[in-house]
Short mmCIF file of C-alpha atoms and ligand atoms in Angstrom, two decimals:
data_model
loop_
_atom_site.label_atom_id
_atom_site.label_comp_id
_atom_site.label_asym_id
_atom_site.label_seq_id
_atom_site.Cartn_x
_atom_site.Cartn_y
_atom_site.Cartn_z
CA MET Y 1 74.80 55.95 45.28
CA LYS Y 2 76.53 56.98 48.53
CA LYS Y 3 76.32 60.71 49.12
CA LYS Y 4 79.63 62.46 49.07
CA THR Y 5 80.52 63.63 52.55
CA THR Y 6 83.68 65.62 51.90
CA ALA Y 7 84.52 68.49 49.59
CA PHE Y 8 87.54 70.66 48.93
CA PHE Y 9 87.65 74.11 50.42
CA CYS Y 10 90.03 76.98 49.63
CA GLN Y 11 91.70 78.09 52.90
CA GLU Y 12 92.12 81.54 51.69
CA CYS Y 13 88.63 82.46 50.48
CA GLY Y 14 86.45 79.52 51.38
CA TYR Y 15 85.54 78.53 47.81
CA GLU Y 16 84.08 75.00 47.68
CA SER Y 17 84.85 72.52 45.02
CA ALA Y 18 83.86 68.88 44.52
CA LYS Y 19 87.30 68.02 43.16
CA TRP Y 20 90.78 69.04 44.17
CA VAL Y 21 92.26 71.83 42.05
CA GLY Y 22 95.75 73.23 42.07
CA GLN Y 23 94.65 76.86 41.91
CA CYS Y 24 91.48 78.28 43.48
CA PRO Y 25 89.18 79.53 40.69
CA ALA Y 26 87.85 82.23 42.91
CA CYS Y 27 90.82 83.95 44.57
CA LYS Y 28 93.57 82.37 42.36
CA ALA Y 29 95.56 81.15 45.39
CA TRP Y 30 97.76 78.22 44.65
CA ASN Y 31 97.73 74.94 46.50
CA SER Y 32 95.06 76.29 48.94
CA MET Y 33 92.40 73.50 48.52
CA VAL Y 34 92.03 71.14 51.54
CA GLU Y 35 89.59 68.34 51.78
CA GLU Y 36 87.10 68.73 54.66
CA PRO Y 37 83.81 67.03 55.62
CA VAL Y 38 80.74 68.68 54.33
CA LYS Y 39 78.50 69.90 57.07
CA ILE Y 40 75.72 67.63 58.10
CA THR Y 41 73.03 69.64 59.89
CA PRO Y 42 71.40 67.52 62.68
CA ALA Y 43 67.59 67.90 62.45
CA GLY Y 44 66.15 70.29 65.02
CA SER Y 45 69.49 71.78 65.99
CA SER Y 46 68.65 75.34 66.98
CA LEU Y 47 72.22 76.39 67.11
CA SER Y 48 72.96 76.01 63.38
CA ALA Y 49 73.90 78.69 61.03
CA ALA Y 50 72.05 76.94 58.22
CA ALA Y 51 68.93 77.18 60.38
CA TYR Y 52 69.55 80.87 60.75
CA SER Y 53 70.07 81.62 57.06
CA GLY Y 54 67.27 79.15 56.31
CA GLY Y 55 64.92 81.85 57.61
CA LEU Y 56 65.40 83.84 54.47
CA SER Y 57 65.46 81.08 51.83
CA ALA Y 58 62.42 79.40 53.46
CA GLY Y 59 60.48 82.52 52.75
CA LEU Y 60 61.68 82.57 49.22
CA SER Y 61 60.82 78.87 48.43
CA ASP Y 62 57.42 79.18 50.15
CA ALA Y 63 56.38 81.99 47.78
CA GLY Y 64 58.02 80.31 44.79
CA ALA Y 65 56.30 76.90 45.20
CA GLY Y 66 53.11 78.65 46.04
CA GLY Y 67 53.11 76.18 48.96
CA GLY Y 68 51.20 77.92 51.69
CA GLY Y 69 50.07 80.67 49.35
CA ARG Y 70 51.88 83.23 51.46
CA THR Y 71 52.56 86.48 49.80
CA LEU Y 72 55.23 88.80 51.26
CA GLN Y 73 54.49 92.52 51.70
CA PRO Y 74 57.34 94.86 50.47
CA VAL Y 75 57.56 98.11 52.40
CA PRO Y 76 58.82 101.53 51.70
CA LEU Y 77 61.62 102.81 53.91
CA SER Y 78 59.50 105.66 55.18
CA GLU Y 79 57.24 103.13 57.01
CA VAL Y 80 60.26 101.75 58.89
CA GLY Y 81 60.48 103.21 62.28
CA ASP Y 82 63.63 105.20 63.21
CA VAL Y 83 66.06 103.54 65.42
CA SER Y 84 68.57 105.75 67.17
CA GLU Y 85 71.84 103.89 66.67
CA LYS Y 86 73.57 103.35 70.03
CA ARG Y 87 77.26 103.77 69.90
CA MET Y 88 79.68 102.74 72.57
CA ALA Y 89 83.00 104.44 72.93
CA THR Y 90 85.93 102.03 73.32
CA GLY Y 91 88.14 104.51 75.14
CA PHE Y 92 90.49 104.55 72.06
CA ALA Y 93 89.69 107.54 69.82
CA GLU Y 94 91.60 105.82 67.10
CA LEU Y 95 89.67 102.68 67.25
CA ASP Y 96 86.31 104.50 67.52
CA ARG Y 97 87.10 106.47 64.35
CA VAL Y 98 87.89 103.33 62.37
CA LEU Y 99 84.62 101.90 63.60
CA GLY Y 100 82.76 104.94 62.26
CA GLY Y 101 82.26 106.60 65.71
CA GLY Y 102 82.14 103.76 68.25
CA ILE Y 103 80.74 100.31 68.46
CA VAL Y 104 77.19 99.73 67.23
CA ALA Y 105 75.31 97.52 69.63
CA GLY Y 106 74.52 94.08 68.22
CA SER Y 107 77.23 94.29 65.51
CA MET Y 108 79.90 91.83 64.71
CA ILE Y 109 83.40 93.07 64.24
CA LEU Y 110 86.18 90.93 62.81
CA VAL Y 111 89.69 91.96 63.76
CA GLY Y 112 92.30 90.23 61.55
CA GLY Y 113 96.00 90.36 61.52
CA ASP Y 114 99.26 88.34 61.59
CA PRO Y 115 100.00 86.36 64.71
CA GLY Y 116 101.81 88.41 67.34
CA ILE Y 117 100.88 91.76 65.93
CA GLY Y 118 98.91 92.70 68.94
CA LYS Y 119 95.28 91.85 68.34
CA SER Y 120 94.78 90.31 71.86
CA THR Y 121 96.45 93.26 73.45
CA LEU Y 122 94.30 95.81 71.54
CA LEU Y 123 91.06 94.01 72.37
CA LEU Y 124 91.91 93.37 76.05
CA GLN Y 125 92.67 97.09 76.45
CA ALA Y 126 89.45 98.05 74.66
CA ALA Y 127 87.58 95.60 76.77
CA ARG Y 128 89.07 97.10 79.92
CA ASN Y 129 88.02 100.62 78.82
CA LEU Y 130 84.46 99.43 78.05
CA ALA Y 131 84.17 97.68 81.49
CA GLU Y 132 85.41 100.90 83.04
CA ALA Y 133 82.64 102.82 81.28
CA GLY Y 134 80.12 100.46 82.89
CA HIS Y 135 79.49 97.88 80.17
CA SER Y 136 79.43 94.25 80.97
CA VAL Y 137 82.23 92.58 78.87
CA LEU Y 138 83.20 88.90 78.51
CA TYR Y 139 86.54 87.93 77.04
CA VAL Y 140 86.55 84.36 75.64
CA SER Y 141 90.04 83.06 74.98
CA GLY Y 142 90.63 79.75 73.24
CA GLU Y 143 94.30 80.50 72.92
CA GLU Y 144 95.65 81.40 76.29
CA SER Y 145 95.22 80.27 79.79
CA LEU Y 146 93.78 82.54 82.38
CA HIS Y 147 97.30 82.78 83.88
CA GLN Y 148 98.72 83.97 80.62
CA ILE Y 149 95.89 86.55 80.28
CA LYS Y 150 96.60 87.70 83.75
CA LEU Y 151 100.25 88.29 83.01
CA ARG Y 152 99.34 90.38 79.87
CA ALA Y 153 96.61 92.26 81.94
CA GLN Y 154 99.23 93.16 84.64
CA ARG Y 155 101.27 94.87 81.86
CA ILE Y 156 98.46 97.05 80.63
CA GLY Y 157 97.23 98.15 84.16
CA SER Y 158 94.39 97.59 86.47
CA ILE Y 159 91.30 95.63 85.31
CA ARG Y 160 87.92 96.09 86.91
CA ASP Y 161 85.80 93.09 87.91
CA ASP Y 162 83.11 93.99 85.43
CA LEU Y 163 85.37 92.38 82.83
CA LYS Y 164 85.04 88.71 83.01
CA PHE Y 165 87.16 85.93 81.31
CA LEU Y 166 86.46 82.50 80.05
CA CYS Y 167 88.81 79.99 78.66
CA GLU Y 168 86.87 77.69 76.42
CA THR Y 169 86.78 76.47 72.85
CA ASP Y 170 83.46 74.63 72.86
CA LEU Y 171 81.01 76.82 71.05
CA ASP Y 172 77.91 75.17 72.40
CA ALA Y 173 78.95 75.79 75.85
CA ILE Y 174 79.92 79.34 75.13
CA ALA Y 175 76.65 80.00 73.37
CA GLN Y 176 74.57 78.72 76.32
CA THR Y 177 76.69 80.80 78.75
CA LEU Y 178 76.10 83.84 76.56
CA LEU Y 179 72.37 83.24 76.55
CA ALA Y 180 72.32 82.88 80.29
CA PHE Y 181 74.60 85.82 81.22
CA LYS Y 182 73.75 88.22 78.34
CA PRO Y 183 76.91 90.36 78.48
CA GLU Y 184 76.78 93.49 76.31
CA ILE Y 185 80.19 92.84 74.58
CA VAL Y 186 81.93 89.55 73.84
CA ILE Y 187 85.39 89.09 72.59
CA ILE Y 188 86.27 85.82 70.89
CA ASP Y 189 89.95 85.16 70.72
CA SER Y 190 90.39 83.59 68.18
CA ILE Y 191 87.72 82.28 65.78
CA GLN Y 192 90.22 79.49 64.57
CA THR Y 193 90.20 77.89 68.01
CA MET Y 194 86.57 77.59 68.36
CA TYR Y 195 84.85 74.26 67.86
CA ASN Y 196 81.28 73.32 67.22
CA SER Y 197 80.31 69.66 67.37
CA SER Y 198 77.80 69.75 64.57
CA VAL Y 199 80.64 70.07 62.07
CA GLN Y 200 83.05 67.25 61.75
CA ALA Y 201 86.03 69.25 60.55
CA ALA Y 202 88.87 70.35 62.88
CA PRO Y 203 88.91 73.78 64.52
CA GLY Y 204 90.41 76.39 62.18
CA SER Y 205 89.13 74.67 58.97
CA VAL Y 206 86.93 76.63 56.57
CA SER Y 207 83.72 74.86 57.45
CA GLN Y 208 84.34 75.04 61.22
CA VAL Y 209 85.23 78.70 61.18
CA ARG Y 210 82.21 79.53 58.90
CA GLU Y 211 79.83 77.57 60.94
CA THR Y 212 80.97 79.01 64.33
CA THR Y 213 80.81 82.58 62.86
CA GLY Y 214 77.31 81.86 61.66
CA ILE Y 215 76.24 80.82 64.99
CA LEU Y 216 77.75 83.78 66.72
CA MET Y 217 76.14 86.10 64.02
CA ARG Y 218 72.74 84.65 64.76
CA LEU Y 219 73.37 85.23 68.55
CA ALA Y 220 74.42 88.86 67.83
CA LYS Y 221 71.36 89.69 65.94
CA GLU Y 222 68.90 87.82 68.29
CA THR Y 223 70.34 89.16 71.60
CA GLY Y 224 72.04 92.40 70.72
CA ILE Y 225 75.35 91.15 72.02
CA THR Y 226 78.16 92.92 70.20
CA PHE Y 227 80.89 90.47 69.14
CA PHE Y 228 84.61 91.23 68.49
CA ILE Y 229 86.05 88.24 66.66
CA ILE Y 230 89.80 87.78 66.31
CA GLY Y 231 91.13 85.97 63.29
CA HIS Y 232 94.60 85.27 62.24
CA VAL Y 233 95.56 86.01 58.73
CA THR Y 234 97.35 83.04 57.25
CA LYS Y 235 99.36 82.83 54.08
CA GLU Y 236 98.83 79.22 53.66
CA GLY Y 237 98.31 76.12 55.83
CA THR Y 238 95.42 74.49 57.49
CA VAL Y 239 94.10 77.43 59.32
CA ALA Y 240 91.30 79.32 57.51
CA GLY Y 241 91.95 83.09 57.20
CA PRO Y 242 89.60 85.92 58.13
CA ARG Y 243 88.97 86.42 54.36
CA VAL Y 244 86.59 83.48 54.55
CA LEU Y 245 84.43 85.47 56.93
CA GLU Y 246 84.53 88.88 55.48
CA HIS Y 247 81.19 88.67 53.81
CA MET Y 248 79.39 87.49 56.91
CA VAL Y 249 80.28 90.07 59.48
CA ASP Y 250 79.31 93.72 59.68
CA THR Y 251 82.77 95.24 60.09
CA VAL Y 252 86.22 94.01 59.10
CA LEU Y 253 89.32 95.64 60.65
CA TYR Y 254 92.95 94.66 59.90
CA PHE Y 255 95.62 95.29 62.36
CA GLU Y 256 98.90 95.57 60.51
CA GLY Y 257 102.41 96.84 60.81
CA ASP Y 258 106.01 95.77 60.82
CA ARG Y 259 106.58 93.35 63.72
CA TYR Y 260 110.03 94.94 64.03
CA ALA Y 261 108.75 98.57 64.17
CA SER Y 262 106.68 99.58 67.11
CA TYR Y 263 103.81 101.24 65.39
CA ARG Y 264 100.63 99.49 64.31
CA ILE Y 265 97.97 100.59 61.86
CA LEU Y 266 94.28 99.53 62.25
CA ARG Y 267 92.64 99.70 58.89
CA GLY Y 268 88.92 99.42 58.11
CA VAL Y 269 88.25 97.05 55.15
CA LYS Y 270 84.51 96.78 55.38
CA ASN Y 271 82.01 98.67 57.56
CA ARG Y 272 78.35 98.55 57.40
CA PHE Y 273 78.14 101.41 59.86
CA GLY Y 274 80.65 103.87 58.61
CA SER Y 275 83.37 104.54 55.95
CA THR Y 276 86.22 102.20 55.35
CA ASN Y 277 88.96 104.60 54.51
CA GLU Y 278 89.90 105.56 58.04
CA ILE Y 279 92.99 104.21 59.74
CA GLY Y 280 93.98 104.28 63.43
CA ILE Y 281 97.64 104.41 64.52
CA PHE Y 282 98.89 102.80 67.66
CA GLU Y 283 102.33 102.22 69.12
CA MET Y 284 103.29 98.95 70.92
CA ARG Y 285 104.91 99.96 74.25
CA GLN Y 286 106.11 98.01 77.21
CA GLU Y 287 102.69 98.61 78.81
CA GLY Y 288 100.45 97.75 75.95
CA LEU Y 289 99.17 99.80 73.02
CA ALA Y 290 99.14 103.57 73.08
CA GLU Y 291 97.38 105.82 70.58
CA VAL Y 292 99.33 107.96 68.27
CA PRO Y 293 97.31 111.09 67.94
CA ASN Y 294 99.66 112.92 65.50
CA PRO Y 295 100.92 110.47 62.93
CA SER Y 296 102.81 113.04 60.92
CA GLU Y 297 105.01 113.92 63.76
CA TYR Y 298 105.61 110.30 64.43
CA MET Y 299 106.46 109.48 60.77
CA LEU Y 300 108.94 112.32 60.38
CA ALA Y 301 110.77 111.74 63.64
CA GLY Y 302 114.49 111.17 62.99
CA ARG Y 303 114.45 112.72 59.44
CA PRO Y 304 117.98 113.32 58.16
CA VAL Y 305 118.83 117.05 57.76
CA GLY Y 306 120.48 118.19 54.46
CA ALA Y 307 120.75 114.77 52.88
CA SER Y 308 120.09 114.29 49.23
CA GLY Y 309 117.34 111.99 48.12
CA SER Y 310 114.99 112.86 50.98
CA VAL Y 311 111.62 114.70 50.38
CA VAL Y 312 108.57 115.03 52.56
CA THR Y 313 105.26 114.44 50.91
CA CYS Y 314 101.74 114.09 52.08
CA SER Y 315 99.21 111.31 51.60
CA MET Y 316 95.65 111.05 52.80
CA GLU Y 317 94.71 108.08 55.08
CA GLY Y 318 90.94 108.40 54.95
CA THR Y 319 90.16 111.91 55.96
CA ARG Y 320 93.55 112.43 57.66
CA PRO Y 321 96.64 113.86 56.06
CA VAL Y 322 99.78 112.03 56.96
CA LEU Y 323 103.18 113.47 56.13
CA THR Y 324 105.80 110.93 55.22
CA GLU Y 325 109.44 111.10 54.07
CA VAL Y 326 110.24 109.61 50.74
CA GLN Y 327 113.79 108.46 50.52
CA ALA Y 328 115.56 107.57 47.21
CA LEU Y 329 118.99 106.22 46.46
CA VAL Y 330 120.05 106.42 42.83
CA THR Y 331 123.34 104.88 41.91
CA LYS Y 332 125.16 103.92 38.73
CA THR Y 333 124.20 100.32 37.84
CA ALA Y 334 126.91 97.66 37.98
CA TYR Y 335 125.05 95.22 35.79
CA GLY Y 336 123.73 95.41 32.22
CA PHE Y 337 120.16 96.37 33.30
CA ALA Y 338 119.07 98.74 36.06
CA LYS Y 339 117.66 97.48 39.34
CA ARG Y 340 114.63 99.18 40.88
CA GLN Y 341 113.12 98.60 44.33
CA ALA Y 342 110.24 100.18 46.14
CA ILE Y 343 109.73 99.63 49.90
CA GLY Y 344 106.40 100.84 51.33
CA THR Y 345 105.00 101.93 48.02
CA ASP Y 346 104.12 100.49 44.53
CA TYR Y 347 107.02 99.13 42.60
CA ASN Y 348 105.33 99.65 39.20
CA ARG Y 349 104.59 103.32 40.04
CA VAL Y 350 108.29 103.95 40.79
CA SER Y 351 109.37 102.20 37.52
CA LEU Y 352 106.73 104.38 35.64
CA LEU Y 353 107.96 107.65 37.30
CA MET Y 354 111.56 106.78 36.41
CA ALA Y 355 110.55 106.26 32.77
CA VAL Y 356 108.67 109.60 32.81
CA LEU Y 357 111.75 111.42 34.22
CA GLU Y 358 113.97 109.73 31.67
CA LYS Y 359 111.85 110.62 28.74
CA ARG Y 360 110.58 114.06 29.66
CA LEU Y 361 113.70 115.50 31.44
CA ASN Y 362 116.23 113.62 29.31
CA MET Y 363 117.92 111.93 32.19
CA PRO Y 364 119.76 108.69 31.44
CA LEU Y 365 118.04 106.94 34.45
CA SER Y 366 118.00 103.56 32.74
CA GLU Y 367 121.69 103.28 33.59
CA TYR Y 368 121.03 103.87 37.23
CA ASP Y 369 119.64 101.65 40.01
CA ALA Y 370 117.10 103.17 42.12
CA TYR Y 371 115.89 102.25 45.65
CA VAL Y 372 112.80 104.11 47.01
CA ASN Y 373 111.67 103.84 50.59
CA LEU Y 374 108.88 105.35 52.66
CA ALA Y 375 110.56 105.99 56.00
CA GLY Y 376 108.88 104.70 59.18
CA GLY Y 377 107.73 101.45 57.58
CA ILE Y 378 104.38 102.93 56.55
CA ARG Y 379 102.71 101.64 53.30
CA GLN Y 380 101.14 104.16 50.97
CA THR Y 381 100.22 103.95 47.27
CA GLU Y 382 98.20 107.17 46.65
CA PRO Y 383 99.08 108.82 43.32
CA ALA Y 384 99.60 112.11 45.28
CA LEU Y 385 102.95 110.66 46.45
CA ASP Y 386 104.27 110.82 42.83
CA LEU Y 387 105.74 114.32 42.97
CA GLY Y 388 107.55 113.46 46.32
CA ILE Y 389 108.97 110.23 44.80
CA ALA Y 390 110.04 112.01 41.69
CA LEU Y 391 111.65 114.81 43.54
CA ALA Y 392 113.51 112.28 45.88
CA ILE Y 393 114.81 110.50 42.74
CA LEU Y 394 115.91 113.73 41.19
CA SER Y 395 117.60 114.89 44.41
CA SER Y 396 119.56 111.67 44.74
CA TYR Y 397 120.45 111.57 41.11
CA ARG Y 398 121.90 115.02 41.11
CA ASN Y 399 123.18 114.48 44.64
CA ARG Y 400 121.78 117.79 45.70
CA PRO Y 401 119.62 117.98 48.89
CA ILE Y 402 116.19 119.56 48.77
CA ASP Y 403 115.56 122.31 51.33
CA ASP Y 404 114.03 120.53 54.34
CA THR Y 405 111.22 123.12 54.73
CA ILE Y 406 109.75 122.07 51.38
CA ILE Y 407 106.92 119.62 51.00
CA ALA Y 408 105.61 118.43 47.61
CA PHE Y 409 102.71 116.38 46.44
CA GLY Y 410 100.83 115.87 43.14
CA GLU Y 411 100.08 113.13 40.63
CA ILE Y 412 102.38 112.86 37.70
CA GLY Y 413 100.90 111.86 34.32
CA LEU Y 414 102.77 110.01 31.57
CA SER Y 415 103.62 113.26 29.62
CA GLY Y 416 105.19 114.64 32.72
CA GLU Y 417 102.20 116.86 33.65
CA ILE Y 418 101.34 117.40 37.23
CA ARG Y 419 97.78 116.63 37.93
CA ALA Y 420 95.29 117.77 40.63
CA VAL Y 421 94.80 115.68 43.80
CA SER Y 422 91.97 115.75 46.23
CA MET Y 423 91.83 117.56 49.59
CA ALA Y 424 94.81 119.84 48.75
CA GLU Y 425 93.89 122.29 51.42
CA GLN Y 426 93.96 119.74 54.26
CA ARG Y 427 97.43 118.61 53.14
CA VAL Y 428 98.75 122.06 53.04
CA GLN Y 429 97.28 122.84 56.46
CA GLU Y 430 98.89 119.76 57.95
CA ALA Y 431 102.25 120.72 56.37
CA ALA Y 432 101.88 124.23 57.87
CA LYS Y 433 101.10 122.72 61.32
CA MET Y 434 104.36 120.70 61.13
CA GLY Y 435 106.33 123.88 60.27
CA PHE Y 436 106.93 123.55 56.55
CA LYS Y 437 107.45 126.87 54.78
CA THR Y 438 107.10 126.05 51.12
CA CYS Y 439 104.71 123.73 49.29
CA ILE Y 440 104.99 122.49 45.74
CA LEU Y 441 101.67 121.33 44.50
CA PRO Y 442 99.65 121.01 41.24
CA LYS Y 443 98.79 124.34 39.73
CA SER Y 444 95.20 123.40 39.32
CA CYS Y 445 94.86 122.83 43.06
CA LEU Y 446 95.76 126.41 43.83
CA LYS Y 447 92.32 127.80 43.20
CA ASN Y 448 90.83 125.51 45.83
CA ILE Y 449 93.15 126.72 48.61
CA LYS Y 450 92.70 129.69 50.80
CA SER Y 451 96.04 131.23 51.89
CA VAL Y 452 97.46 129.12 54.71
CA GLY Y 453 99.42 131.28 57.28
CA GLY Y 454 103.05 131.61 56.53
CA MET Y 455 103.05 128.97 53.75
CA GLN Y 456 104.46 129.76 50.32
CA LEU Y 457 102.49 127.84 47.69
CA ILE Y 458 104.18 127.12 44.35
CA GLY Y 459 101.83 125.69 41.74
CA VAL Y 460 103.41 123.57 39.04
CA SER Y 461 101.92 122.05 35.89
CA GLY Y 462 104.75 119.98 34.55
CA MET Y 463 108.07 118.33 35.54
CA LYS Y 464 110.07 120.89 33.60
CA GLU Y 465 108.56 123.63 35.82
CA VAL Y 466 109.51 121.72 38.81
CA LEU Y 467 113.13 121.77 37.76
CA ASP Y 468 113.02 125.56 37.35
CA VAL Y 469 111.55 125.97 40.77
CA LEU Y 470 114.33 123.97 42.30
P1 LIG G 501 99.43 89.79 71.11
O1 LIG G 501 98.33 90.76 71.54
O2 LIG G 501 99.61 88.56 71.93
O3 LIG G 501 99.25 89.49 69.55
P2 LIG G 501 98.18 88.64 68.82
O4 LIG G 501 97.01 88.44 69.71
O5 LIG G 501 97.94 89.57 67.52
O6 LIG G 501 98.91 87.33 68.40
O7 LIG G 501 100.80 90.69 71.17
C1 LIG G 501 102.00 90.08 70.95
C2 LIG G 501 103.20 90.93 71.06
O8 LIG G 501 103.02 92.19 71.59
C3 LIG G 501 104.20 90.19 71.84
O9 LIG G 501 105.25 89.87 70.92
C4 LIG G 501 104.63 91.14 72.84
C5 LIG G 501 104.14 92.45 72.47
N1 LIG G 501 103.64 93.20 73.67
C6 LIG G 501 104.38 94.33 74.09
O10 LIG G 501 105.33 94.72 73.48
N2 LIG G 501 103.82 95.07 75.06
C7 LIG G 501 102.76 94.67 75.85
O11 LIG G 501 102.37 95.42 76.85
C8 LIG G 501 102.11 93.52 75.43
C9 LIG G 501 100.90 92.97 76.19
C10 LIG G 501 102.54 92.77 74.31
MG1 LIG G 502 96.40 86.66 70.51
#
């Protein structure tokens, strides 16, 4: 029987199936299966990901079959020599923090994001900073010509000659070049344009993207070159998204933000060398990306004064407290059933909070439409926002503004109780730094907080108490 040479791959998560299916069994995406040739590894090809991963499985099968009679020797960690992890600073404190304190040499970092969000700009600027710090950096672009890169470079300022560029999509040629020149850091822009001739599928397809990443991964581990790989996120279509690669690389960062707002958030999703709950905030300017060292100030800029339905709350982004303004608009519904909308936060959470307010405070909110928005276009879903959202809804419902020196945070339970949240002290300190005078917070958090200069702390344990305080 002739061996099957094609299979169906999910373009979202890379799941492989012998038959076409309407919904991917792994990631549940609809209509994401595309037929692609199965990879045929040419014998003796040194540049193959299969050969690389084969190292591991070969060891296993040897022992299992008892072939060569080779036994492996497990070792305790104490016998493993210490390696001092070398970190390189990218010149962006925000990027370094998301990476866990700089770039680890020999690691592979995937930077994903929507097209046009600023991935090339971010990495070009980081590459420039790294070159300025004396590292040898190579920027490989498969998307833009050298002239286009030069135009972009002119916007972000001077670029030293230590930073070299290459416009190429043929991975074999790139790999040979890397082996010959051995740069410290290589940027691949983007993985979806790279092409390796041992795979029959088109550039951007799941098998092609996987194979090229595997080859680059092997190069990284063998030569100590650090790779930044850019990958476009795709909703659907024929281009494989970065999700396919998440499990292969060391670090996954997503660059996100509203294309129409100028700020951008860099979020760590996976990190073998640090924590993943850090974010970096940038602003897209005329002359490239600039760091936003004080996100609270940025998020609160332009806050309305004395308007009802506006409350400032505090959410943690990793170890950083960020103050955000919650806005709510509550209006009598014109239809039989009330409409709810949440922008920048969880819709179900907003519905739940409205139900709690209705039941526990006897407010006829089911006759009212409610629109809740986190100003500034940021997206946060931490339960600590609950109290801020509830107060904004209350304020708009009663059409009475809440004093703009008040900040509130805390989780609300189904019986209307206010529950403790983590890192209360950091939140209060951030609020004090931004000039807030009063903080409404869960009563059970009070004991963890030393007095913060000039800040009045009001501990509450239920929604009824909150009404009294107001
Ligand atoms: P780009 O880095 O090309 O996005 P990606 O690589 O993620 O596709 O950035 C694209 C957008 O950024 C583009 O719409 C123009 C804007 N931009 C600026 O506003 N200022 C700048 O200095 C640069 C270089 C780009
Ligand atoms: Mg780009």
